[in-house]
Coordinates of C-alpha atoms in Angstrom, one line a residue:
X1 CA 26.1 16.2 -29.3
X2 CA 26.4 13.6 -26.6
X3 CA 25.8 9.9 -27.4
X4 CA 22.1 9.0 -26.8
X5 CA 23.0 6.4 -24.2
X6 CA 24.4 9.2 -22.0
X7 CA 21.4 11.6 -22.2
X8 CA 19.3 12.2 -19.2
X9 CA 15.5 12.0 -19.6
X10 CA 15.3 15.8 -19.3
X11 CA 17.9 16.1 -22.2
X12 CA 16.0 13.6 -24.3
X13 CA 12.8 15.6 -23.7
X14 CA 14.4 18.8 -24.9
X15 CA 15.8 17.0 -28.0
X16 CA 12.7 15.1 -29.0
X17 CA 10.3 18.0 -28.4
X18 CA 12.2 20.3 -30.7
X19 CA 14.0 22.5 -28.2
X20 CA 17.3 22.2 -30.1
X21 CA 18.1 23.4 -33.6
X22 CA 17.4 21.3 -36.7
X23 CA 21.1 21.4 -37.3
X24 CA 21.7 20.0 -33.9
X25 CA 19.2 17.2 -34.5
X26 CA 20.8 16.3 -37.7
X27 CA 24.1 16.0 -35.9
X28 CA 22.5 13.4 -33.6
X29 CA 20.9 11.4 -36.4
X30 CA 21.3 8.2 -34.5
X31 CA 18.7 9.6 -32.0
X32 CA 16.0 10.3 -34.5
X33 CA 14.5 6.8 -34.5
X34 CA 12.2 7.9 -31.7
X35 CA 10.8 10.8 -33.7
X36 CA 8.2 9.1 -35.8
X37 CA 6.9 7.3 -32.7
X38 CA 6.3 10.6 -31.0
X39 CA 4.6 12.2 -34.0
X40 CA 2.4 9.2 -34.9
X41 CA -1.3 9.7 -33.9
X42 CA -2.8 6.6 -32.3
X43 CA -6.4 6.4 -33.5
X44 CA -9.2 5.9 -30.9
X45 CA -10.0 2.3 -30.4
X46 CA -13.8 3.0 -30.2
X47 CA -16.3 5.5 -31.2
X48 CA -18.1 5.4 -27.8
X49 CA -17.9 8.5 -25.7
X50 CA -16.5 6.7 -22.6
X51 CA -13.8 4.3 -21.9
X52 CA -12.8 2.5 -18.7
X53 CA -12.8 4.0 -15.2
X54 CA -10.3 3.8 -12.4
X55 CA -10.0 5.2 -8.8
X56 CA -7.2 6.6 -6.7
X57 CA -7.1 8.1 -3.2
X58 CA -6.5 11.8 -2.6
X59 CA -4.2 13.0 0.2
X60 CA -6.7 11.9 2.9
X61 CA -8.4 8.5 2.0
X62 CA -11.1 9.2 4.6
X63 CA -12.3 12.3 2.8
X64 CA -11.0 12.3 -0.8
X65 CA -11.3 10.1 -3.8
X66 CA -10.3 10.7 -7.4
X67 CA -12.5 9.3 -10.2
X68 CA -10.7 8.9 -13.6
X69 CA -12.0 7.8 -17.0
X70 CA -10.7 7.7 -20.6
X71 CA -12.7 9.3 -23.3
X72 CA -11.8 7.9 -26.7
X73 CA -14.3 10.0 -28.8
X74 CA -14.9 13.7 -29.4
X75 CA -16.9 15.4 -26.7
X76 CA -17.8 18.9 -25.3
X77 CA -18.1 18.3 -21.6
X78 CA -17.4 15.5 -19.1
X79 CA -18.2 15.2 -15.4
X80 CA -18.7 12.7 -12.6
X81 CA -21.8 12.5 -10.5
X82 CA -21.7 10.9 -7.0
X83 CA -23.6 10.5 -3.9
X84 CA -24.6 8.1 -1.1
X85 CA -27.4 6.6 -3.1
X86 CA -28.5 6.1 -6.7
X87 CA -29.8 9.7 -6.9
X88 CA -26.2 10.9 -6.7
X89 CA -26.8 14.6 -5.8
X90 CA -23.3 16.0 -6.3
X91 CA -21.1 16.4 -9.3
X92 CA -17.6 17.5 -10.3
X93 CA -16.1 18.3 -13.6
X94 CA -13.4 16.1 -15.1
X95 CA -10.0 17.7 -15.6
X96 CA -9.2 16.4 -19.0
X97 CA -5.6 15.9 -20.3
X98 CA -4.2 14.8 -23.6
X99 CA -1.0 13.0 -24.6
X100 CA 0.9 13.8 -27.7
X101 CA 0.4 11.2 -30.4
X102 CA -2.7 9.7 -28.7
X103 CA -6.3 10.5 -29.7
X104 CA -7.8 9.3 -26.4
X105 CA -8.1 11.9 -23.6
X106 CA -8.0 11.2 -19.9
X107 CA -10.1 12.9 -17.3
X108 CA -10.0 12.9 -13.5
X109 CA -12.1 14.6 -10.8
X110 CA -10.6 15.0 -7.3
X111 CA -13.6 14.7 -5.0
X112 CA -13.2 16.1 -1.5
X113 CA -15.4 16.6 1.6
X114 CA -16.5 13.0 1.7
X115 CA -17.4 11.1 4.9
X116 CA -15.1 8.5 6.4
X117 CA -16.1 4.9 6.0
X118 CA -18.9 5.7 3.6
X119 CA -19.8 4.0 0.3
X120 CA -20.7 6.3 -2.5
X121 CA -22.2 5.6 -5.9
X122 CA -20.7 7.4 -9.0
X123 CA -21.0 7.6 -12.7
X124 CA -19.3 9.4 -15.5
X125 CA -21.3 11.6 -17.8
X126 CA -20.0 12.7 -21.2
X127 CA -22.1 15.2 -23.2
X128 CA -25.1 14.2 -21.1
X129 CA -24.7 10.5 -21.7
X130 CA -24.2 8.4 -18.5
X131 CA -21.8 5.6 -18.1
X132 CA -22.1 2.5 -15.8
X133 CA -22.8 3.2 -12.1
X134 CA -19.9 2.2 -9.8
X135 CA -19.2 2.4 -6.1
X136 CA -16.3 3.4 -3.9
X137 CA -15.8 3.4 -0.2
X138 CA -13.7 5.9 1.8
X139 CA -11.2 4.8 4.5
X140 CA -12.8 4.4 7.9
X141 CA -12.2 6.8 10.8
X142 CA -11.7 3.9 13.2
X143 CA -9.0 1.3 13.0
X144 CA -10.0 -2.1 11.9
X145 CA -8.9 -5.0 9.8
X146 CA -8.5 -4.5 6.0
X147 CA -7.0 -6.1 3.0
X148 CA -4.9 -4.7 0.2
X149 CA -3.2 -6.5 -2.8
X150 CA 0.1 -5.8 -4.5
X151 CA 2.3 -6.8 -7.4
X152 CA 4.6 -5.1 -10.0
X153 CA 5.3 -5.5 -13.7
X154 CA 1.8 -6.0 -15.0
X155 CA 1.4 -5.4 -18.7
X156 CA -1.7 -6.2 -20.7
X157 CA -1.6 -10.0 -21.2
X158 CA -3.9 -12.9 -20.7
X159 CA -2.0 -13.7 -17.5
X160 CA -2.3 -10.2 -16.1
X161 CA -6.0 -10.4 -16.9
X162 CA -6.3 -13.7 -15.0
X163 CA -4.6 -12.2 -12.0
X164 CA -6.9 -9.1 -12.0
X165 CA -9.9 -11.5 -12.1
X166 CA -8.6 -13.2 -9.0
X167 CA -8.0 -9.9 -7.2
X168 CA -11.4 -8.7 -8.1
X169 CA -12.9 -11.7 -6.3
X170 CA -11.0 -10.8 -3.2
X171 CA -12.5 -7.2 -3.1
X172 CA -9.5 -5.5 -1.5
X173 CA -9.7 -2.0 -0.1
X174 CA -7.0 -0.9 -2.6
X175 CA -4.2 -2.3 -4.7
X176 CA -0.5 -1.3 -4.9
X177 CA 1.4 -1.5 -8.2
X178 CA 5.1 -1.4 -7.8
X179 CA 6.0 0.1 -11.2
X180 CA 6.1 -1.1 -14.8
X181 CA 2.4 -0.7 -15.4
X182 CA 1.5 -1.3 -19.0
X183 CA 4.8 -1.5 -21.0
X184 CA 3.8 1.1 -23.6
X185 CA 7.5 1.8 -23.5
X186 CA 8.4 -1.7 -24.7
X187 CA 12.1 -1.4 -23.9
X188 CA 12.3 0.4 -20.6
X189 CA 15.9 1.5 -21.1
X190 CA 15.2 5.2 -20.8
X191 CA 16.8 5.8 -24.3
X192 CA 15.6 7.8 -27.3
X193 CA 15.5 4.5 -29.2
X194 CA 13.0 2.9 -26.9
X195 CA 9.9 1.6 -28.8
X196 CA 6.7 3.4 -27.7
X197 CA 3.4 1.5 -28.3
X198 CA 1.1 4.2 -26.9
X199 CA -2.1 2.3 -27.5
X200 CA -1.1 -0.2 -24.9
X201 CA -2.0 2.3 -22.2
X202 CA -5.7 2.1 -23.2
X203 CA -5.6 -1.6 -23.4
X204 CA -4.2 -1.8 -19.9
X205 CA -6.7 0.7 -18.4
X206 CA -9.5 -1.5 -19.7
X207 CA -7.8 -4.6 -18.3
X208 CA -7.6 -3.2 -14.7
X209 CA -11.1 -1.7 -14.6
X210 CA -12.7 -4.8 -12.9
X211 CA -10.7 -3.9 -9.8
X212 CA -9.7 -0.3 -10.3
X213 CA -13.3 1.0 -10.8
X214 CA -14.1 -0.1 -7.2
X215 CA -10.8 -0.1 -5.4
X216 CA -8.2 2.6 -5.7
X217 CA -5.2 1.6 -7.9
X218 CA -2.2 3.1 -6.2
X219 CA 0.9 3.1 -8.4
X220 CA 4.6 3.7 -8.3
X221 CA 6.7 4.4 -11.4
X222 CA 9.2 1.9 -12.9
X223 CA 11.7 2.2 -15.7
X224 CA 9.0 1.4 -18.3
X225 CA 7.2 4.6 -17.2
X226 CA 10.2 6.7 -18.4
X227 CA 8.9 7.4 -21.9
X228 CA 11.5 9.5 -23.9
X229 CA 10.2 12.8 -25.0
X230 CA 7.3 12.8 -22.5
X231 CA 8.4 15.3 -19.9
X232 CA 11.6 16.0 -18.0
X233 CA 11.5 12.6 -16.3
X234 CA 9.5 10.9 -19.1
X235 CA 6.4 10.8 -16.8
X236 CA 4.0 13.0 -18.7
X237 CA 2.1 10.0 -20.2
X238 CA 1.9 8.4 -16.7
X239 CA 0.8 11.7 -15.0
X240 CA -1.9 12.4 -17.7
X241 CA -3.6 9.1 -17.0
X242 CA -2.9 8.3 -13.3
X243 CA -3.8 11.0 -10.7
X244 CA -2.0 10.6 -7.4
X245 CA -2.0 12.4 -4.0
X246 CA -0.3 15.8 -4.1
X247 CA 1.9 15.4 -1.0
X248 CA 5.0 14.1 -2.6
X249 CA 8.5 15.5 -2.8
X250 CA 9.2 18.8 -4.5
X251 CA 9.9 18.2 -8.2
X252 CA 9.1 14.5 -7.9
X253 CA 5.6 14.2 -9.3
X254 CA 5.4 10.4 -8.9
X255 CA 6.0 10.4 -5.1
X256 CA 3.3 10.5 -2.5
X257 CA 2.1 8.9 0.8
X258 CA -1.3 8.1 2.4
X259 CA -2.6 6.5 5.5
X260 CA -5.2 3.8 5.8
X261 CA -6.1 2.9 9.4
X262 CA -3.0 2.2 11.4
X263 CA -0.8 1.7 8.3
X264 CA 1.3 4.3 6.4
X265 CA 1.9 3.8 2.7
X266 CA 4.8 5.6 1.0
X267 CA 5.3 5.5 -2.8
X268 CA 8.8 6.5 -3.9
X269 CA 10.5 7.0 -7.3
X270 CA 13.4 4.6 -7.4
X271 CA 14.2 5.6 -11.0
X272 CA 15.9 8.6 -9.3
X273 CA 18.4 6.4 -7.5
X274 CA 18.9 3.7 -10.1
X275 CA 22.5 2.9 -11.1
X276 CA 21.3 0.2 -13.5
X277 CA 19.2 2.5 -15.7
X278 CA 20.5 6.0 -14.7
X279 CA 18.7 8.4 -17.0
X280 CA 16.8 9.9 -14.1
X281 CA 19.6 9.5 -11.6
X282 CA 19.6 12.4 -9.1
X283 CA 17.0 14.6 -10.9
X284 CA 15.6 16.0 -7.7
X285 CA 19.0 17.0 -6.3
X286 CA 18.2 15.3 -3.0
X287 CA 14.6 16.6 -2.5
X288 CA 13.2 13.1 -2.6
X289 CA 15.7 11.8 0.0
X290 CA 14.8 14.7 2.4
X291 CA 11.1 14.3 1.8
X292 CA 11.3 10.6 2.5
X293 CA 13.0 11.1 5.8
X294 CA 10.5 13.7 6.9
X295 CA 7.6 11.4 6.0
X296 CA 9.0 8.4 7.8
X297 CA 9.9 10.5 10.8
X298 CA 6.4 11.9 11.1
X299 CA 4.8 8.5 10.8
X300 CA 7.1 7.1 13.6
X301 CA 6.5 10.1 15.9
X302 CA 4.9 9.4 19.2
X303 CA 1.1 9.5 19.0
X304 CA 1.0 9.1 15.3
X305 CA -1.2 6.0 15.6
X306 CA 0.8 4.2 13.0
X307 CA 1.8 0.5 13.5
X308 CA 3.2 -0.5 10.1
X309 CA 5.0 1.5 7.4
X310 CA 4.9 0.0 3.9
X311 CA 7.1 1.5 1.2
X312 CA 6.4 0.7 -2.5
X313 CA 9.0 1.2 -5.2
X314 CA 10.0 -0.5 -8.4
X315 CA 13.7 -1.5 -8.0
X316 CA 14.8 -4.1 -5.5
X317 CA 17.1 -3.3 -2.6
X318 CA 17.6 -7.0 -2.0
X319 CA 17.1 -9.7 -4.7
X320 CA 19.1 -12.8 -5.8
X321 CA 17.3 -12.9 -9.1
X322 CA 19.7 -13.1 -12.0
X323 CA 18.5 -10.5 -14.6
X324 CA 18.4 -7.4 -12.4
X325 CA 19.5 -8.4 -8.9
X326 CA 19.8 -5.8 -6.2
X327 CA 19.8 -2.0 -6.9
X328 CA 22.8 -0.4 -5.3
X329 CA 21.3 3.1 -5.6
X330 CA 18.4 2.1 -3.3
X331 CA 20.8 0.7 -0.8
X332 CA 23.0 3.8 -0.9
X333 CA 20.1 6.3 -0.5
X334 CA 17.3 4.7 1.4
X335 CA 17.9 1.4 3.3
X336 CA 19.5 3.3 6.2
X337 CA 16.3 5.4 6.4
X338 CA 14.3 2.2 6.4
X339 CA 16.4 1.0 9.3
X340 CA 16.3 4.2 11.2
X341 CA 12.5 4.6 11.1
X342 CA 11.8 0.9 11.3
X343 CA 10.0 0.4 8.0
X344 CA 8.2 -2.9 8.2
X345 CA 7.7 -3.9 4.6
X346 CA 9.1 -2.8 1.2
X347 CA 7.3 -4.0 -1.9
X348 CA 9.1 -4.0 -5.2
X349 CA 9.0 -5.4 -8.7
X350 CA 11.5 -5.1 -11.6
X351 CA 12.7 -8.7 -11.2
X352 CA 9.9 -10.8 -12.8
X353 CA 9.7 -13.4 -10.1
X354 CA 8.9 -13.8 -6.4
X355 CA 11.3 -13.4 -3.5
X356 CA 10.9 -12.6 0.2
X357 CA 13.8 -11.8 2.4
X358 CA 14.2 -12.5 6.1
X359 CA 14.0 -9.3 8.1
X360 CA 17.1 -7.1 7.4
X361 CA 18.8 -4.3 9.3
X362 CA 22.1 -2.7 8.2
X363 CA 22.3 -5.2 5.4
X364 CA 22.3 -8.1 7.9
X365 CA 19.6 -10.7 8.4
X366 CA 18.1 -10.3 11.9
X367 CA 15.7 -13.3 12.0
X368 CA 15.1 -16.5 10.1
X369 CA 11.5 -16.6 9.1
X370 CA 10.5 -19.7 7.1
X371 CA 7.1 -20.0 5.3
X372 CA 4.2 -19.8 7.6
X373 CA 6.2 -18.2 10.5
X374 CA 5.9 -14.8 12.1
X375 CA 8.5 -12.1 12.0
X376 CA 9.0 -9.3 14.6
X377 CA 9.1 -6.4 12.2
X378 CA 10.6 -4.1 14.8
X379 CA 13.8 -6.0 14.3
X380 CA 14.2 -5.5 10.6
X381 CA 12.6 -4.8 7.3
X382 CA 11.1 -7.5 5.1
X383 CA 11.7 -6.9 1.4
X384 CA 9.2 -8.4 -1.0
X385 CA 9.7 -8.8 -4.7
X386 CA 6.4 -9.4 -6.4
X387 CA 7.4 -8.8 -10.0
X388 CA 5.2 -11.4 -11.6
X389 CA 2.1 -9.3 -12.2
X390 CA 1.6 -10.6 -15.7
X391 CA 4.0 -9.3 -18.4
X392 CA 6.4 -12.3 -18.4
X393 CA 8.4 -14.4 -16.1
X394 CA 12.2 -14.5 -15.6
X395 CA 13.4 -18.1 -16.4
X396 CA 17.0 -17.5 -15.6
X397 CA 16.4 -18.2 -11.9
X398 CA 18.3 -17.1 -8.8
X399 CA 21.8 -17.0 -7.6
X400 CA 22.3 -19.3 -4.6
X401 CA 23.8 -17.5 -1.6
X402 CA 24.8 -14.3 -3.5
X403 CA 23.4 -11.5 -5.5
X404 CA 24.5 -8.9 -8.0
X405 CA 24.3 -5.2 -7.0
X406 CA 24.2 -2.4 -9.5
X407 CA 26.9 0.1 -8.9
X408 CA 27.9 3.6 -10.1
X409 CA 31.6 2.7 -9.9
X410 CA 32.9 2.1 -13.5
X411 CA 35.7 0.0 -12.1
X412 CA 33.2 -2.6 -10.9
X413 CA 31.0 -2.7 -13.9
X414 CA 27.3 -2.0 -14.2
X415 CA 25.8 -4.6 -11.9
X416 CA 28.3 -7.4 -11.4
X417 CA 29.5 -6.8 -7.8
X418 CA 28.6 -10.1 -6.1
X419 CA 27.8 -10.1 -2.4
X420 CA 26.5 -12.7 0.2
X421 CA 22.8 -13.1 0.4
X422 CA 21.9 -15.4 3.3
X423 CA 18.9 -13.0 3.8
X424 CA 17.0 -14.6 0.9
X425 CA 14.1 -16.6 2.5
X426 CA 11.8 -17.8 -0.4
X427 CA 12.2 -17.6 -4.2
X428 CA 9.9 -18.7 -7.0
X429 CA 9.9 -18.2 -10.7
X430 CA 6.1 -17.8 -11.0
X431 CA 3.6 -15.1 -11.8
X432 CA 2.5 -13.8 -8.5
X433 CA 0.5 -11.4 -6.4
X434 CA 0.4 -10.6 -2.7
X435 CA -2.6 -10.4 -0.5
X436 CA -2.0 -8.5 2.7
X437 CA -4.3 -8.4 5.6
X438 CA -3.8 -5.9 8.5
X439 CA -5.2 -6.7 11.9
X440 CA -4.9 -3.9 14.5
X441 CA -3.5 -4.8 17.9
X442 CA -5.5 -5.3 21.1
X443 CA -4.6 -5.5 24.8
X444 CA -3.8 -9.2 24.2
X445 CA -2.4 -9.3 20.7
X446 CA 0.1 -7.4 18.6
X447 CA -0.8 -5.6 15.4
X448 CA -0.3 -8.1 12.5
X449 CA 0.3 -7.7 8.8
X450 CA -0.3 -11.0 7.2
X451 CA 1.2 -11.6 3.7
X452 CA 0.1 -14.5 1.5
X453 CA 1.4 -14.8 -2.1
X454 CA -0.3 -16.7 -4.9
X455 CA 0.5 -17.6 -8.5
X456 CA -1.7 -16.9 -11.5
X457 CA -3.7 -20.2 -10.8
X458 CA -4.4 -19.2 -7.2
X459 CA -1.8 -21.6 -5.7
X460 CA -0.1 -20.4 -2.6
X461 CA 3.6 -19.7 -2.9
X462 CA 4.4 -18.2 0.5
X463 CA 2.9 -16.9 3.7
X464 CA 4.3 -14.9 6.6
X465 CA 3.0 -12.7 9.4
X466 CA 4.7 -9.5 10.5
X467 CA 4.1 -8.6 14.1
X468 CA 4.6 -5.1 15.3
X469 CA 5.8 -4.8 19.0
X470 CA 4.4 -2.0 21.0
X471 CA 7.8 -1.0 22.1
X472 CA 10.9 -0.1 20.0
X473 CA 13.3 -3.0 19.6
X474 CA 16.6 -3.6 17.9
X475 CA 18.5 -6.9 17.5
X476 CA 21.0 -7.7 20.1
X477 CA 24.4 -6.7 18.9
X478 CA 22.8 -4.9 16.0
X479 CA 24.8 -1.7 16.4
X480 CA 22.3 0.3 18.5
X481 CA 23.3 2.3 21.6
X482 CA 21.5 0.2 24.2
X483 CA 20.3 2.3 27.1
X484 CA 18.8 -0.5 29.2
X485 CA 15.9 -2.9 29.2
X486 CA 12.3 -2.0 29.9
X487 CA 10.7 -4.6 32.1
X488 CA 7.1 -5.4 32.7
X489 CA 5.8 -4.6 29.2
X490 CA 3.4 -7.5 29.4
X491 CA 1.6 -9.0 26.4
X492 CA 3.7 -7.3 23.8
X493 CA 7.0 -8.9 24.7
X494 CA 5.3 -12.2 25.5
X495 CA 3.7 -12.3 22.0
X496 CA 7.1 -11.5 20.4
X497 CA 8.8 -14.3 22.3
X498 CA 6.0 -16.8 21.5
X499 CA 6.5 -15.9 17.8
X500 CA 10.0 -17.2 17.9
X501 CA 11.7 -13.8 17.2
X502 CA 15.4 -13.3 17.6
X503 CA 16.8 -12.1 20.9
X504 CA 16.3 -8.3 21.2
X505 CA 16.9 -5.3 23.4
X506 CA 14.0 -2.9 24.1
X507 CA 15.2 0.7 24.1
X508 CA 14.2 3.3 26.7
X509 CA 14.6 6.1 24.2
X510 CA 13.0 6.3 20.8
X511 CA 15.0 4.9 18.0
X512 CA 13.8 7.6 15.8
X513 CA 15.3 10.6 17.6
X514 CA 17.8 12.8 15.6

């Protein structure tokens, strides 16, 4: 039997769920430490029939919403009632799922056929007993300003609770969580010996309810969602609790995308490309890569109405933080796609700190954008590490002018290939969360994605504005095949120049053609 450190998540699932012989298990006795954790039943934390509630978008945020709730006690039936006023008027049954070793069950109802830009009241009913009334609002049909928040690496701590309280006061339209949700898998190594503390899931769901019961909580998976023995990728526990849109990559259940106004949001599974923690490496056999390119191409097609593309993932393509640094697998698989389809912003966690890069294309900084300045996002992607969501903070600091990059080359070690990093703009070893405000463009102003980052006390750490030019631009000398300048484009170019962007060439042809 192979050593446990070399088993994929799928192989661990087969082992820990009894799909090998008892004799085979005994041969791998070193792997059995996870067995009691999987078999232990976590008692319900309360005798009440209803636990916390949380929301997520369906495939179309204008017309679909998923209402989820935990149910800690025994019950016969569960449903959600909803409507445009306190009389509700419509209902949907909860699809209830269980998790091995956990007494709590988790229900979700995908509600469709809603009206765009409309506020609905809802409540969960279990065996005829009604829970607290909540409200949700669908995405508007017309483009307009909106706010979303983001962080990664949350956990269920006093600090994460304080950050949730601050976000609740902001009343964002939705929240993005860049992986490592609750840390029920305390180790996050993707190994059979990982310690699983399954009750933490319920503690975390209760913690996020002040925001998640009113604003969709849109999550990506991190390495701490890879729970050994819980499905081929370790995601069964995550998927039983968190219901996501169903438009992801084939065989990649934690991937999806959605559109809100003029912004496209794409959630990817960076565990599949991670060299640092490789137990899900390559599990889709390229399906996620192909899906990602198709999604990005469609959002950048003429007439799509999309200004900004925001990608959320767990691992960092660019980070100078010492513990994890940069993930070489993300660079090898996806950053060229981000360049090709002009992704504006990538939000990550994994490193428990804050870092913003200057805009990057082909691994090279294209503009210097200090705090408070504006960046022309057509010229390069801004990478944001917001891994201070509450679990703990990295105290080892940052490399100055360099970074470590995880590698799959055994001759270079696991993640000790140093490389220049003049692209690092702002770093901070603080708990943190990002507040992002989108303002659509007008005849006189470019579309803007404003990013302000705060610590757990509400003190500002950083601010930057991304401006999206109405024409396709690449940095001068950036490797594109220049086909000539477009002249007379008016306010768009004037606004970019006023923002102090780097020199650029505007292309006649689309940069997104095959």
